[in-house]
XYZ file of N, CA and C in Angstrom:
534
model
N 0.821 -1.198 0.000
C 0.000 0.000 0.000
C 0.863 1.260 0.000
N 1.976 0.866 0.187
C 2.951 2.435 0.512
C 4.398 2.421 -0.532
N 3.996 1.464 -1.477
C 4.846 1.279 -2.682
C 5.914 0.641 -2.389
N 6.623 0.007 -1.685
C 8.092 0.331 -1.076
C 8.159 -1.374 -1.662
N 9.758 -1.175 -2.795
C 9.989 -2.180 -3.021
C 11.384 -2.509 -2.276
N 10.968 -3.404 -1.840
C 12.444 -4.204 -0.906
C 13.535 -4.500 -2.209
N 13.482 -4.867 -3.032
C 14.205 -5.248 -3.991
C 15.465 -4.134 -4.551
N 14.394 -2.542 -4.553
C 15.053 -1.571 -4.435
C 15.496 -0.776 -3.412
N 16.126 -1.539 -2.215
C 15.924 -1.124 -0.638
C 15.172 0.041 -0.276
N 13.888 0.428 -0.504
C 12.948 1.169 -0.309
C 12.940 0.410 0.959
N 12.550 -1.014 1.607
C 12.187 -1.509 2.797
C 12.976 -2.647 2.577
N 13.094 -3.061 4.228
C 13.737 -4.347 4.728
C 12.378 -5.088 5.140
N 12.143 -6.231 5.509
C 11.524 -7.131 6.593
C 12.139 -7.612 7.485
N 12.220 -7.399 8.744
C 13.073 -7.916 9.893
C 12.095 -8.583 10.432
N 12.831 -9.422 11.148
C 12.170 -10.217 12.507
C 13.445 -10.274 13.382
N 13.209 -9.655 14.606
C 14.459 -10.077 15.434
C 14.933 -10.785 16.261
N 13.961 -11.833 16.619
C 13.412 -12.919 17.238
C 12.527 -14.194 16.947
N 12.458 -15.442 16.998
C 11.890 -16.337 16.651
C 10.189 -16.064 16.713
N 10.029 -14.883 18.095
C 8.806 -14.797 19.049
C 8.579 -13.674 18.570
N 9.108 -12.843 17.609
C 8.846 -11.707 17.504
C 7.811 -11.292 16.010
N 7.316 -10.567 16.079
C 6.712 -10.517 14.586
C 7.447 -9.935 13.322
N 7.626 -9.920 12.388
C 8.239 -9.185 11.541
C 8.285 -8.055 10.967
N 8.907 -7.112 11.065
C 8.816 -5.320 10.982
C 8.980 -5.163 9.857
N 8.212 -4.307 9.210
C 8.113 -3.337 7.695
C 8.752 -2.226 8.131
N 10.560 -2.288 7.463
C 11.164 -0.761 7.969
C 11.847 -0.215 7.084
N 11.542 0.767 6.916
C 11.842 1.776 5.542
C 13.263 2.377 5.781
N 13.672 2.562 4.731
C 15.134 3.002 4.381
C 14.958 4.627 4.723
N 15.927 4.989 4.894
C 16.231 6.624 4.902
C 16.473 7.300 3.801
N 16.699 6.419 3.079
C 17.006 7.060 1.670
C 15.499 7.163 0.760
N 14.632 6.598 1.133
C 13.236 6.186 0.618
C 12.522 7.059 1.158
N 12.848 7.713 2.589
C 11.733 8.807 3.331
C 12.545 9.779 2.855
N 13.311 10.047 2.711
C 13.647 11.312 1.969
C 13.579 11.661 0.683
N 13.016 10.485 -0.376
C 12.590 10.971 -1.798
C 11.034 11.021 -1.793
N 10.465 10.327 -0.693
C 9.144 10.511 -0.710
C 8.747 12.025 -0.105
N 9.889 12.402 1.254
C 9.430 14.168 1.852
C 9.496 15.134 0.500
N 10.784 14.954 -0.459
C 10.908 15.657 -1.409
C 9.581 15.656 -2.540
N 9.152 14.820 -2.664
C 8.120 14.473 -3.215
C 7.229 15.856 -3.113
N 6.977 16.250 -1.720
C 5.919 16.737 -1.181
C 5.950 18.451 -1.896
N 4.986 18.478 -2.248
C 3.992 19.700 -2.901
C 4.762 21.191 -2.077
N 5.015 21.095 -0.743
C 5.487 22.084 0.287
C 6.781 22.044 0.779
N 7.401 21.017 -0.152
C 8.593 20.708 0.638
C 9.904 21.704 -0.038
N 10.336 22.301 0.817
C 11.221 23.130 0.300
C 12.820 22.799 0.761
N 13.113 21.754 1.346
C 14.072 21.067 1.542
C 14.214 21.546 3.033
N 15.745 20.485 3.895
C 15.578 20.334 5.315
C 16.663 20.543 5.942
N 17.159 20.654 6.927
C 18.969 20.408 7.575
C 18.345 19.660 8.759
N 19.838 18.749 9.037
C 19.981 17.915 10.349
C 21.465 17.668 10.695
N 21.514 17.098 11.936
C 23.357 17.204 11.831
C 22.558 16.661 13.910
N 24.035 17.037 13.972
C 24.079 16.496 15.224
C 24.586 17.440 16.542
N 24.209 17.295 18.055
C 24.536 17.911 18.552
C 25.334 17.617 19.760
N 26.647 18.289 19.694
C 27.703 18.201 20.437
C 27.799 19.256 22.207
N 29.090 18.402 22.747
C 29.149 19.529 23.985
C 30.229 19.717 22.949
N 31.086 21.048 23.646
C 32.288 21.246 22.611
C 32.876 22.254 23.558
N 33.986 22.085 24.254
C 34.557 23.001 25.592
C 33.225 24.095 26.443
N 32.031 22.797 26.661
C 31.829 23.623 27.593
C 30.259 24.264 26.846
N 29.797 24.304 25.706
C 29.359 24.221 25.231
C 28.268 24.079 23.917
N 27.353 24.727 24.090
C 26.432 23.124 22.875
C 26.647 23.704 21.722
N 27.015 23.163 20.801
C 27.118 23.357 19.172
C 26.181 22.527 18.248
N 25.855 22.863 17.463
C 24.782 21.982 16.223
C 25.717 22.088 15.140
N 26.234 20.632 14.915
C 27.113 20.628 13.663
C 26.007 19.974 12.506
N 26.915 19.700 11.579
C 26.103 19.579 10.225
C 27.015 17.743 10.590
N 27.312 17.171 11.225
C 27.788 16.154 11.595
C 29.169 15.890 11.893
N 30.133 16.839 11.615
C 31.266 17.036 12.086
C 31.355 16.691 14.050
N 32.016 15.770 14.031
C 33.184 15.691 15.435
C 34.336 16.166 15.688
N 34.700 16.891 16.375
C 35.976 17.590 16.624
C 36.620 16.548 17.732
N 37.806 15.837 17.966
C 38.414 15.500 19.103
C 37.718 16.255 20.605
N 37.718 15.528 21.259
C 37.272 16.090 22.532
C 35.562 16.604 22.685
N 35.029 16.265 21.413
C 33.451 16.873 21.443
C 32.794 15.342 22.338
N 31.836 15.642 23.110
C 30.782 14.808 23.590
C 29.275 14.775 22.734
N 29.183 13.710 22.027
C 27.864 13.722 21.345
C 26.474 13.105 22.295
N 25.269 14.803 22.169
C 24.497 14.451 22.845
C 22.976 13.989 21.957
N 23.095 14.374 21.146
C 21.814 13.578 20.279
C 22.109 14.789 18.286
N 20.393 14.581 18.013
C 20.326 15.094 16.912
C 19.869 16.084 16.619
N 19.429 16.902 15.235
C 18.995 17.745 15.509
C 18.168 17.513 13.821
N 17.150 18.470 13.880
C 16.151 18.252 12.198
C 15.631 20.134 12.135
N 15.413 20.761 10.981
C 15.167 21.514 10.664
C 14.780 21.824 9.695
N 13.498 22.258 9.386
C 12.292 22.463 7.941
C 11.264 23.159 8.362
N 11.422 23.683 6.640
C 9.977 25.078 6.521
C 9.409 24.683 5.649
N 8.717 23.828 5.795
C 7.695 23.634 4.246
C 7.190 24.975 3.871
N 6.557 25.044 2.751
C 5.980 26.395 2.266
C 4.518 26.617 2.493
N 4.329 27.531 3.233
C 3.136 28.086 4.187
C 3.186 28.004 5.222
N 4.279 27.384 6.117
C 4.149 27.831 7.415
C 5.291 28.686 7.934
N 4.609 29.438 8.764
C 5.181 30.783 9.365
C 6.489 30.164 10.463
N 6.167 29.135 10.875
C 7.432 28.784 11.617
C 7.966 27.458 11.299
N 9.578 27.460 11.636
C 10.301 26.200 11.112
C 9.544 25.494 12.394
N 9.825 23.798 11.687
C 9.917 23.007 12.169
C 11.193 22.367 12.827
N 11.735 22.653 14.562
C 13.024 22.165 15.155
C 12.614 21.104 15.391
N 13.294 19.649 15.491
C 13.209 18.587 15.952
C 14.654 18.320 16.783
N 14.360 17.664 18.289
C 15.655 17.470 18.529
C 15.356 16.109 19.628
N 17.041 15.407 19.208
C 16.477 13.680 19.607
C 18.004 13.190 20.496
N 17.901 13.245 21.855
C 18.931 12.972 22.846
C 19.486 11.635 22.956
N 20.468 11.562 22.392
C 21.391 9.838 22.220
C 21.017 9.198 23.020
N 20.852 9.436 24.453
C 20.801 8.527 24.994
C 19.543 7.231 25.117
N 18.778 8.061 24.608
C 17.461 7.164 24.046
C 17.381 6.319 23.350
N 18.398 6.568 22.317
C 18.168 5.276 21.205
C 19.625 4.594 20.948
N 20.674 4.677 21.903
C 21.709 3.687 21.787
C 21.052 2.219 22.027
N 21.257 1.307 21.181
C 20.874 0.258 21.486
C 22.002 -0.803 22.254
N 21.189 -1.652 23.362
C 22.322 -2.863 23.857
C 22.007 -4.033 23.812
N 22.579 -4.995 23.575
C 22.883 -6.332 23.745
C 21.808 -6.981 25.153
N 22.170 -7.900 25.150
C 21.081 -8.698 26.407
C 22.334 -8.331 27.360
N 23.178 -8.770 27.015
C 24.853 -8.542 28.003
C 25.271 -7.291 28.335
N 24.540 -5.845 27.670
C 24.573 -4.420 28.343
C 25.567 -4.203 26.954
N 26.608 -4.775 26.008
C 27.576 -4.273 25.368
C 26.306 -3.232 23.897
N 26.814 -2.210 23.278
C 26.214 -1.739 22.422
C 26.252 -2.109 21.108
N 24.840 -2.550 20.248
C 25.088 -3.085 19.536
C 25.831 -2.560 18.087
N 26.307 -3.519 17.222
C 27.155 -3.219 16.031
C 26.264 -2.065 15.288
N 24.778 -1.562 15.540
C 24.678 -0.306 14.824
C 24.561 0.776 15.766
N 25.421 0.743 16.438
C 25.243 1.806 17.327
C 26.624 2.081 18.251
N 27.792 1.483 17.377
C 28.953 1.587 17.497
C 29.245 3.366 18.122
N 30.899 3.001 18.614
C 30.641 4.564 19.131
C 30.775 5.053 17.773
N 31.767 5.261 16.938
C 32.087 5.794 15.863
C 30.741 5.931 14.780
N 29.448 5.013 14.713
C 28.502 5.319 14.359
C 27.337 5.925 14.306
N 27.812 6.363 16.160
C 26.417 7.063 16.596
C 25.816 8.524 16.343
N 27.075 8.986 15.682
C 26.933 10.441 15.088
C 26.177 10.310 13.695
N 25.964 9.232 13.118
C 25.443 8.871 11.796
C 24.189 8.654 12.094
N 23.997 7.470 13.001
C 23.019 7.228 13.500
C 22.000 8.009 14.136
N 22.579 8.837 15.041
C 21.353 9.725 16.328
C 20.722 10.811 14.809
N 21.779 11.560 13.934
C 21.477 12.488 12.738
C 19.945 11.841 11.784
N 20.071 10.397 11.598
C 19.080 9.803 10.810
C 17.925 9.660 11.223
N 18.258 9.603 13.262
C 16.742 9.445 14.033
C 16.257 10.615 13.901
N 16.953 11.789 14.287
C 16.351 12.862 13.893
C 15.697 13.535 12.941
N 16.398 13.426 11.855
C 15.803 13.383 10.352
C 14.394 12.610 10.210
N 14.292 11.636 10.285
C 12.982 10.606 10.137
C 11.925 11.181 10.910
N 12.427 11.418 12.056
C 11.428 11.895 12.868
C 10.972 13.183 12.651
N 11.730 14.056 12.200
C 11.544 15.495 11.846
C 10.534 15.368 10.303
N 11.062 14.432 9.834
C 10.157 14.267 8.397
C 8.963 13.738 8.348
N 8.510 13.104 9.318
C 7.435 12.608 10.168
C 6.606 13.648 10.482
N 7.008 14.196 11.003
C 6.765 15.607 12.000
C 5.857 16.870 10.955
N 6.860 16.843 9.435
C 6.392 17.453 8.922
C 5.368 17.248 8.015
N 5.193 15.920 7.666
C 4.568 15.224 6.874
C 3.664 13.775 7.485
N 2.911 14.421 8.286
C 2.720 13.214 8.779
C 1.637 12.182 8.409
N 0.800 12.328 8.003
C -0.130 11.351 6.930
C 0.822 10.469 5.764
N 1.790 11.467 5.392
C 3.193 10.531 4.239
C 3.671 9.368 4.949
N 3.629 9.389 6.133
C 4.531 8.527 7.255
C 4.213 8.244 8.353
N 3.048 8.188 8.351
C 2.526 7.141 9.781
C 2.698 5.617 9.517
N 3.045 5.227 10.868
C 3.188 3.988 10.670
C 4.155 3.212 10.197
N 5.223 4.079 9.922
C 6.747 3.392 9.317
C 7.665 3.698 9.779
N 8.409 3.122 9.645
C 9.972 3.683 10.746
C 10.929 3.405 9.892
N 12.261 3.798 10.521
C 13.444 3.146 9.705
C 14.127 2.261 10.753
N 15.302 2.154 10.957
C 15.626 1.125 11.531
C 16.321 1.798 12.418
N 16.818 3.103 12.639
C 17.559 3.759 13.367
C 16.369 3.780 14.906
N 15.221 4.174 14.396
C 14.409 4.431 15.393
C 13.459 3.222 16.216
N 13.906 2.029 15.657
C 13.731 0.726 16.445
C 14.497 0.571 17.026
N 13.922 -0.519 18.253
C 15.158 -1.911 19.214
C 15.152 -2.238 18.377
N 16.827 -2.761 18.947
C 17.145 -3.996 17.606
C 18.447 -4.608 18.760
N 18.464 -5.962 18.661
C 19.016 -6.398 19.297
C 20.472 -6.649 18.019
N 21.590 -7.521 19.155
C 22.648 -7.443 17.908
C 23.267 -8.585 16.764
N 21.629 -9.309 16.331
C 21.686 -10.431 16.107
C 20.553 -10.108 15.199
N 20.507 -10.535 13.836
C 18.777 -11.177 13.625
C 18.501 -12.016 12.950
N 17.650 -12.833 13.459
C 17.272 -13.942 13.268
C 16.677 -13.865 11.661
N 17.111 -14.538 10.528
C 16.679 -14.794 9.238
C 16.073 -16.107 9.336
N 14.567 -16.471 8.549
C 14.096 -17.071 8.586
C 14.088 -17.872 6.872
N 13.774 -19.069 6.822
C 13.874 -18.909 5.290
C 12.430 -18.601 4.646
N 11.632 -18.696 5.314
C 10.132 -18.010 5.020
C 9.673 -17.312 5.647
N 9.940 -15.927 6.199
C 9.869 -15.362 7.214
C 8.380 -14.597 7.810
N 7.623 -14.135 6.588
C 6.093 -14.068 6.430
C 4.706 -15.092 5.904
N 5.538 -16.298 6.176
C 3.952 -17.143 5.302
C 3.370 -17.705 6.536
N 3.937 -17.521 7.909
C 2.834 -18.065 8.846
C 1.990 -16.672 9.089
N 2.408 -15.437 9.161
C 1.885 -14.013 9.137
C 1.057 -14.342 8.074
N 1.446 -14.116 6.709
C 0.663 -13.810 5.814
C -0.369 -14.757 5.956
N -0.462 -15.919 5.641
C -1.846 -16.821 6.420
C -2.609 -16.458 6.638
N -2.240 -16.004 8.243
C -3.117 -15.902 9.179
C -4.194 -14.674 8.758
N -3.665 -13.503 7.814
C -3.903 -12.379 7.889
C -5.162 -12.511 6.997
N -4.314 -13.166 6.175
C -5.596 -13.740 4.877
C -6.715 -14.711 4.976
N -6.192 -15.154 6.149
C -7.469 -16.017 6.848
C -8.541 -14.681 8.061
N -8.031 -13.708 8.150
C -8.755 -13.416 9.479
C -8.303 -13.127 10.302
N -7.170 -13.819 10.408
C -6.701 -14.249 12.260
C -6.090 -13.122 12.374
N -5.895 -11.936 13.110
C -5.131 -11.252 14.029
C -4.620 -11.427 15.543
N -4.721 -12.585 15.799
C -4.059 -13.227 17.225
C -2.682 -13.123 16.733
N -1.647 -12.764 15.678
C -0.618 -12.959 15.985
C 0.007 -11.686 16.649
N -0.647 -10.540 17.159
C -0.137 -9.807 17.756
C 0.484 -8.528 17.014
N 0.177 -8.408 15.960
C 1.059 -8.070 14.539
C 0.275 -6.463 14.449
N 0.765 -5.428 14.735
C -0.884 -4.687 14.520
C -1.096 -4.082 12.932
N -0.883 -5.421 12.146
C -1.261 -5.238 10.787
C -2.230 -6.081 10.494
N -3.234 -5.394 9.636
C -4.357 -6.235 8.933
C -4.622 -6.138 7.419
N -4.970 -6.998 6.787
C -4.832 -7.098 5.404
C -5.207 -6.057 4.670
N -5.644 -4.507 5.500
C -5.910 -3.220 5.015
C -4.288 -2.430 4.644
N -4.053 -2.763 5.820
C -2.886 -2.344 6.546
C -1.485 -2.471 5.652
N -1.395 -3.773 5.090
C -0.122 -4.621 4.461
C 0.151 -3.471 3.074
């Protein structure tokens, strides 16, 4: 219903668990040709935000030695509204960890300046567009543990069920929905 061909990494299907259901999660590169898309969209900035001797700077993603990274930052004026849209998204929220507390491989330290910038972005594009993007995420803005489980059929007990009726799998998708 929302076009997105996996083939052209528009979307992944994850499952991150045997017990878990399987997530429809959109690329970053896919929410940003769809915001551009938009009738009002007059383009956006994001970057990230640092301590930096003391204090706070909004880089365009630059780290300087000695900077402390504290989250992200999003910024857009679609056309007709009188005020920008600030979005701002504090690291410590979305570092992800391991069952063992260690952080996982996408959320490396060296990655998290890439990372916290993309939560922000998504979310800011969300923010501005939000009927374009309910209901989808990317992967920055999920748990994700540091493992995932590949299945070799990973939707035909889902799909089934869905097409039968059944919503007991917990899934909050319905064959409107898919």
């Amino acid at each position: 219903s929302r076009g997105l061909n996996p083939f052209n990494k528009d979307c992944y299907l994850m499952k991150y668990s045997p017990k878990d259901t399987a997530a429809i999660i959109e690329s970053i590169q896919h929410r940003r040709s769809r915001a551009k898309a938009q009738k009002d969209c007059r383009g956006w900035n994001s970057g990230i935000i640092v301590e930096r001797s003391g204090k706070i700077v909004y880089s365009n993603g630059l780290m300087l030695p000695g900077d402390k990274l504290l989250g992200g930052w999003f910024e857009a004026k679609p056309e007709g509204w009188d005020v920008s849209l600030k979005h701002e998204v504090n690291l410590d929220g979305y570092v992800k960890k391991t069952k063992e507390g260690n952080v996982t491989q996408f959320w490396k330290k060296e990655k998290q300046p890439m990372m916290i910038e993309k939560v922000a972005e998504s979310q800011g594009l969300g923010k501005c567009w939000p009927k374009e993007f309910a209901h989808v995420y990317t992967v920055e803005e999920i748990d994700q543990p540091d493992t995932i489980v590949v299945e070799e059929n990973p939707t035909s007990d889902l799909t089934e069920k869905i097409k039968a009726g059944d919503n007991t799998t917990g899934s909050p998708y319905t064959a409107e929905k898919i």
